[in-house]
Short mmCIF file of C-alpha atoms and ligand atoms in Angstrom, two decimals:
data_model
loop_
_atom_site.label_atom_id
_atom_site.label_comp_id
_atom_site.label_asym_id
_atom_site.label_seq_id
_atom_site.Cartn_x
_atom_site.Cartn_y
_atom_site.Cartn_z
CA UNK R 1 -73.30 210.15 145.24
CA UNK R 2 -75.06 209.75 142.32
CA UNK R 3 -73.73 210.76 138.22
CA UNK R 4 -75.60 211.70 136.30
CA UNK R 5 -77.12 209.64 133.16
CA UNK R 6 -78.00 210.73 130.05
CA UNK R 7 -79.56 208.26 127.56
CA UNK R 8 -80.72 208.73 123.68
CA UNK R 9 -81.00 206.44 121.00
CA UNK R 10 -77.34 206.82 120.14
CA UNK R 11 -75.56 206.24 123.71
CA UNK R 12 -75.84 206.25 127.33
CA UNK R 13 -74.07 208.35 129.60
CA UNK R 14 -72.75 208.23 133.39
CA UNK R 15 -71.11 210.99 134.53
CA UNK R 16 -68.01 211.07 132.23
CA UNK R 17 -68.69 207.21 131.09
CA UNK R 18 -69.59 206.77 127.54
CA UNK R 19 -71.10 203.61 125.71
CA UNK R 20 -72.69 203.44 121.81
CA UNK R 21 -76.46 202.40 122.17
CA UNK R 22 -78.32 201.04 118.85
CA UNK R 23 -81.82 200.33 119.14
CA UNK R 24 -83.48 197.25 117.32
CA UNK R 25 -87.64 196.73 116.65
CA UNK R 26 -87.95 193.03 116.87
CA UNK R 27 -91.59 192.40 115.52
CA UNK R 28 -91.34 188.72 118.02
CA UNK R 29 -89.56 189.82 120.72
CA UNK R 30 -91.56 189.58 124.06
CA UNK R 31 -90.09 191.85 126.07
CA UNK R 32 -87.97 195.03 126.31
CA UNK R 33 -84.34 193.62 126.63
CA UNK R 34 -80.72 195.46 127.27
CA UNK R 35 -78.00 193.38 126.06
CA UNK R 36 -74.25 194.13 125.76
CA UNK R 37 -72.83 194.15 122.50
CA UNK R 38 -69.26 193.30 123.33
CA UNK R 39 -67.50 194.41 120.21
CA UNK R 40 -68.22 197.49 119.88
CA UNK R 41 -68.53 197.93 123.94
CA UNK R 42 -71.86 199.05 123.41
CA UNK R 43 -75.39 198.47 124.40
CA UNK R 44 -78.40 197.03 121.98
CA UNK R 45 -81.61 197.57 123.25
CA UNK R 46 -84.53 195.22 121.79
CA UNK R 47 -88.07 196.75 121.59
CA UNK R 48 -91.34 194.55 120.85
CA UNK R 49 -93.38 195.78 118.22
CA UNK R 50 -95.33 197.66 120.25
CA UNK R 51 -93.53 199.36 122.83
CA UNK R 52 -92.32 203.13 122.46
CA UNK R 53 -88.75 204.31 121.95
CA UNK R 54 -88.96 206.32 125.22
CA UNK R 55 -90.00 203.47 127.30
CA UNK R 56 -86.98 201.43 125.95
CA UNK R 57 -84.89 204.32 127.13
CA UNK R 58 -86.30 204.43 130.39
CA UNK R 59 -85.51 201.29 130.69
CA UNK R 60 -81.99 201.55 129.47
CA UNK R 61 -81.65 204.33 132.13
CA UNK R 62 -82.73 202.00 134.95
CA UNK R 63 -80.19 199.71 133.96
CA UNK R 64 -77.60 201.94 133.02
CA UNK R 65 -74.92 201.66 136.23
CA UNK R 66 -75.68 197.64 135.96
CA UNK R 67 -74.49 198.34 132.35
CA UNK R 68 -71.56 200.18 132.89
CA UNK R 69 -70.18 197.97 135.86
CA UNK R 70 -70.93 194.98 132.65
CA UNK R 71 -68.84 196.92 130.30
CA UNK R 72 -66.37 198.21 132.18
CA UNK R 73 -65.17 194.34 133.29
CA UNK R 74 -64.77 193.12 129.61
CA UNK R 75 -61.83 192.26 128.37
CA UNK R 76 -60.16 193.14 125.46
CA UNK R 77 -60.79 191.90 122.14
CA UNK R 78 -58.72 189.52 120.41
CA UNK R 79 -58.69 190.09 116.93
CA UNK R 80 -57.68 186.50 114.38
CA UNK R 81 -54.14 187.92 113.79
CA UNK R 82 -50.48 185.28 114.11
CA UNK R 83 -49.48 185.81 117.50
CA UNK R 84 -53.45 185.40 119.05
CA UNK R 85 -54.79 183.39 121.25
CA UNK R 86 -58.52 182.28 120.97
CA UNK R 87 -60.75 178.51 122.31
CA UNK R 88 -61.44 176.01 119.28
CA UNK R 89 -64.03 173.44 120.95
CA UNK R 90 -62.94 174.98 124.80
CA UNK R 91 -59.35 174.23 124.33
CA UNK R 92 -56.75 176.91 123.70
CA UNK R 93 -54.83 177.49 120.52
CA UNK R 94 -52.53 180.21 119.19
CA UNK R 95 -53.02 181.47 115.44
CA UNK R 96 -49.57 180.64 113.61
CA UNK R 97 -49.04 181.75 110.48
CA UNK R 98 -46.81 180.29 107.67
CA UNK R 99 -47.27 182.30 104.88
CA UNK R 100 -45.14 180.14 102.34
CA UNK R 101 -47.27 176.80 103.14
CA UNK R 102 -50.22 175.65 101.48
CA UNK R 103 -53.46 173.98 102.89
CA UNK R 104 -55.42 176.87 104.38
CA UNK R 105 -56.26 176.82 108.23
CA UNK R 106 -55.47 173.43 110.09
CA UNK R 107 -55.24 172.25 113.96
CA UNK R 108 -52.20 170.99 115.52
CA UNK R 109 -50.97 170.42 118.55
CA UNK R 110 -52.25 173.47 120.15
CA UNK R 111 -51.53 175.22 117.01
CA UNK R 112 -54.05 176.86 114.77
CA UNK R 113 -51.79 177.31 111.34
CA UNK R 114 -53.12 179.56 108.44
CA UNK R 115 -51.10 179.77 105.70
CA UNK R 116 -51.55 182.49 102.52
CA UNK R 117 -50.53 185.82 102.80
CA UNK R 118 -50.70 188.31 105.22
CA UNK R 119 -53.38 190.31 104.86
CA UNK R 120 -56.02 187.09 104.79
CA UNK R 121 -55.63 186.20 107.91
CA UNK R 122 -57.70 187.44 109.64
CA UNK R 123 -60.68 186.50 107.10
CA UNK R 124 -59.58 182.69 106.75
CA UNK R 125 -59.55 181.96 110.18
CA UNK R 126 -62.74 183.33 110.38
CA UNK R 127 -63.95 181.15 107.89
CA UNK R 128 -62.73 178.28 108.95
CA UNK R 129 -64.08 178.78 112.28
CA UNK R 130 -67.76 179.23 110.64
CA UNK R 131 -67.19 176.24 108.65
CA UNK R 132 -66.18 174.19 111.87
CA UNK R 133 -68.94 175.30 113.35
CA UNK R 134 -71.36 174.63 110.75
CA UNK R 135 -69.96 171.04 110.55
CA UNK R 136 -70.08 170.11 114.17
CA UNK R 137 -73.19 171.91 114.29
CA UNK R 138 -75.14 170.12 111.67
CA UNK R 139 -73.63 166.38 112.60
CA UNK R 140 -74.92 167.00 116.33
CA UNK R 141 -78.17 168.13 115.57
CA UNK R 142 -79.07 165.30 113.16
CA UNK R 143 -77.55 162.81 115.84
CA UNK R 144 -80.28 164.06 118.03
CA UNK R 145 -83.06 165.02 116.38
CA UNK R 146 -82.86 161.47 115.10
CA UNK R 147 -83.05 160.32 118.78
CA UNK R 148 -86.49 161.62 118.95
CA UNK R 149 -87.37 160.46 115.79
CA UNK R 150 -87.30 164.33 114.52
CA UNK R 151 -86.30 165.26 111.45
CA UNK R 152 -84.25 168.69 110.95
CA UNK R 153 -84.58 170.31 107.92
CA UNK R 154 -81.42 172.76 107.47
CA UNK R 155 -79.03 173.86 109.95
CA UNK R 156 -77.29 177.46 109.73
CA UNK R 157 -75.13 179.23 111.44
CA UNK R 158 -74.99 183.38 112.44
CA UNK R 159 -73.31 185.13 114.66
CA UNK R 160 -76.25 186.45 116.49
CA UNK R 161 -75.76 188.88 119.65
CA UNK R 162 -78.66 187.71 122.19
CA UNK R 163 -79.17 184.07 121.37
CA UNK R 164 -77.39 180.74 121.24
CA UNK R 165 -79.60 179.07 118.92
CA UNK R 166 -82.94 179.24 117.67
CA UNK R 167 -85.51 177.04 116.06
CA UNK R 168 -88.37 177.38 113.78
CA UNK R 169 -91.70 175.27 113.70
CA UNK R 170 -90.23 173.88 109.96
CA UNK R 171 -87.48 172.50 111.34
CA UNK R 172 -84.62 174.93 110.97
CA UNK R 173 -82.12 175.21 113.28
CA UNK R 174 -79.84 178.00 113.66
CA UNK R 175 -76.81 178.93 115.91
CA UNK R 176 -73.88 180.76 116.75
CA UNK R 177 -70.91 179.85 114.95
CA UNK R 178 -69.19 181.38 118.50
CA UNK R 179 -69.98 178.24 120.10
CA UNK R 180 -67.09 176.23 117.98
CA UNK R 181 -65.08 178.37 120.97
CA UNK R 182 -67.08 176.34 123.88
CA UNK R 183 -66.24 173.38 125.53
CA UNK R 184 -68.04 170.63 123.82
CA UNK R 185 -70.11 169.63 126.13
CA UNK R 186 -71.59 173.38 126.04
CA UNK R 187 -72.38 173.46 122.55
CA UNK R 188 -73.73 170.02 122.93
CA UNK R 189 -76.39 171.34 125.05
CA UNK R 190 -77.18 174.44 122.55
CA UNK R 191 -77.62 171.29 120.06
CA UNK R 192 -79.86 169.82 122.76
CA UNK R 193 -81.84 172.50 123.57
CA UNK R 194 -82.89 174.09 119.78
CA UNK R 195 -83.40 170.05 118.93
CA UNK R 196 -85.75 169.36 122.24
CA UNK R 197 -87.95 172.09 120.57
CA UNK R 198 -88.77 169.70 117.61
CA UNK R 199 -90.78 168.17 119.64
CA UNK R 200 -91.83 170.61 122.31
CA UNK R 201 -92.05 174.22 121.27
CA UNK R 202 -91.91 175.55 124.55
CA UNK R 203 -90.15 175.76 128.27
CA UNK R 204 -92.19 173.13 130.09
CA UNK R 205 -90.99 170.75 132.55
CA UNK R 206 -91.60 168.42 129.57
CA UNK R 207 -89.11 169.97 127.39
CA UNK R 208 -86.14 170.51 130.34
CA UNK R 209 -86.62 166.98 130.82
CA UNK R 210 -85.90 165.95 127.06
CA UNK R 211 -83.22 168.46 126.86
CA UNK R 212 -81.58 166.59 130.04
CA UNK R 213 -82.05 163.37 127.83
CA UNK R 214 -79.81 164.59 125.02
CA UNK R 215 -77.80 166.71 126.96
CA UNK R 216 -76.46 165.20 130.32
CA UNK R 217 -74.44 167.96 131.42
CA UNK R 218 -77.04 170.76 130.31
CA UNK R 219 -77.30 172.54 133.66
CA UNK R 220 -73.32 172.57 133.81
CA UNK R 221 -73.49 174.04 130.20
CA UNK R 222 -75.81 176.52 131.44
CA UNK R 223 -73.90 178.12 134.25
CA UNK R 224 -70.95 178.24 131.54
CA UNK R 225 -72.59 180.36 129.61
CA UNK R 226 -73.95 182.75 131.98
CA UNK R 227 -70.14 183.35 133.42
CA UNK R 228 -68.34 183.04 129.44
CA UNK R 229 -70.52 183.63 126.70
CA UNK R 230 -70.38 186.89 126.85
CA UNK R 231 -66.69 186.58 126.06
CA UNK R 232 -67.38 184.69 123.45
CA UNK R 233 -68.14 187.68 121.04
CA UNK R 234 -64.60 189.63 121.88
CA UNK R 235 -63.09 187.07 119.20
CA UNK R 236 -62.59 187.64 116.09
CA UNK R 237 -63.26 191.70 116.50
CA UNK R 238 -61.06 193.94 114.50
CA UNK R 239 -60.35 196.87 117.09
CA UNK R 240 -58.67 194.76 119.41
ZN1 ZN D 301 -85.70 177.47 124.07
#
């Protein structure tokens, strides 16, 4: 039996299924892509520069039971609020808060405390999580880029939807503050990866070999992220 779809540039349909589509024109992208926004259980859909709106829909409607089955197995978000569970650096913590306690956001045995009031919770966890990230980030990249004798220029963090990191010919790195959540031998290879492209801008044997070099478990941090990343981007959302 098959239901009927329905796409526009606002949402796809199946049968009585419902998801919010946005569309995005990215000038470097190379391809059409369909890519689950988790948060808002939606769908993005990425269009080159040159390709037209209604071939990105097609698209979409080929893929559109393969995105429903995909959004119809996520779990439910976990917003930063006392009582919440969420990964720092793989392991798992619960947000406590102690609202008469000073010293901001701290780890502790399991324990991820946030003191202040109430209604900054949420926010300062968040924070802390970007500045975490940022930190790790920035003291792993240098560590390797300096392996290669690379130099990186600035490091950033974003909480970007399709990609992990990224790298630009000047030597800035960027990444997902999300991967403070991964096990750290999974961000290590993110690390690896954008730093590899320092000195090989490109997906040659060459550069999978140098990205083994800085990363030994990089195929194990792979796989990870193809079964858990997409989790990754149910933290921190507000509806949940
Ligand atoms: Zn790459």
């Amino acid at each position: 039996m098959s239901q009927r779809i329905k796409v526009s540039e606002r949402a796809l349909q199946v049968g009585a299924f419902a998801a919010p589509l946005s569309v995005r024109r990215i000038p470097q992208a190379r391809r059409i892509q369909l890519h689950l926004d988790p948060p808002s259980r939606g769908l993005v859909l990425t269009l080159p520069k040159r390709a037209p709106l209604h071939v990105g829909l097609r698209f979409v409607r080929e893929k559109a039971l393969w995105a429903q089955n995909r959004l119809a197995l996520l779990p439910k978000p976990v917003a930063f609020r006392p009582g919440a569970r969420l990964p720092v650096a793989g392991l798992e913590h619960i947000i406590v808060h102690r609202p008469d306690s000073f010293g901001g956001v701290w780890r502790e045995r399991g324990m991820l405390i946030v003191t202040g009031r109430r209604e900054h919770v949420e926010r300062r966890i968040a924070d802390w999580l970007k500045r975490e990230a940022l930190r790790t980030l920035d003291g792993r990249a240098r560590e390797k880029a300096a392996l290669l004798q690379r130099r990186v220029r600035r490091v950033h963090v974003r909480d970007t939807v399709s990609r992990w990191g990224s790298c630009s010919a000047g030597g800035r790195l960027s990444f997902s503050w999300r991967l403070i959540l991964t096990p750290g031998y999974v961000l290590d290879y993110v690390v690896a990866h954008e730093v590899a492209h320092l000195a090989e801008m490109n997906h040659s044997e060459r550069f999978w070999r140098l990205v083994e070099r800085l990363s030994p478990r990089a195929r194990e941090a792979k796989a990870w992220l193809r079964v858990h990343g997409e989790r990754l981007h149910l933290f921190g959302a507000n509806n949940g």
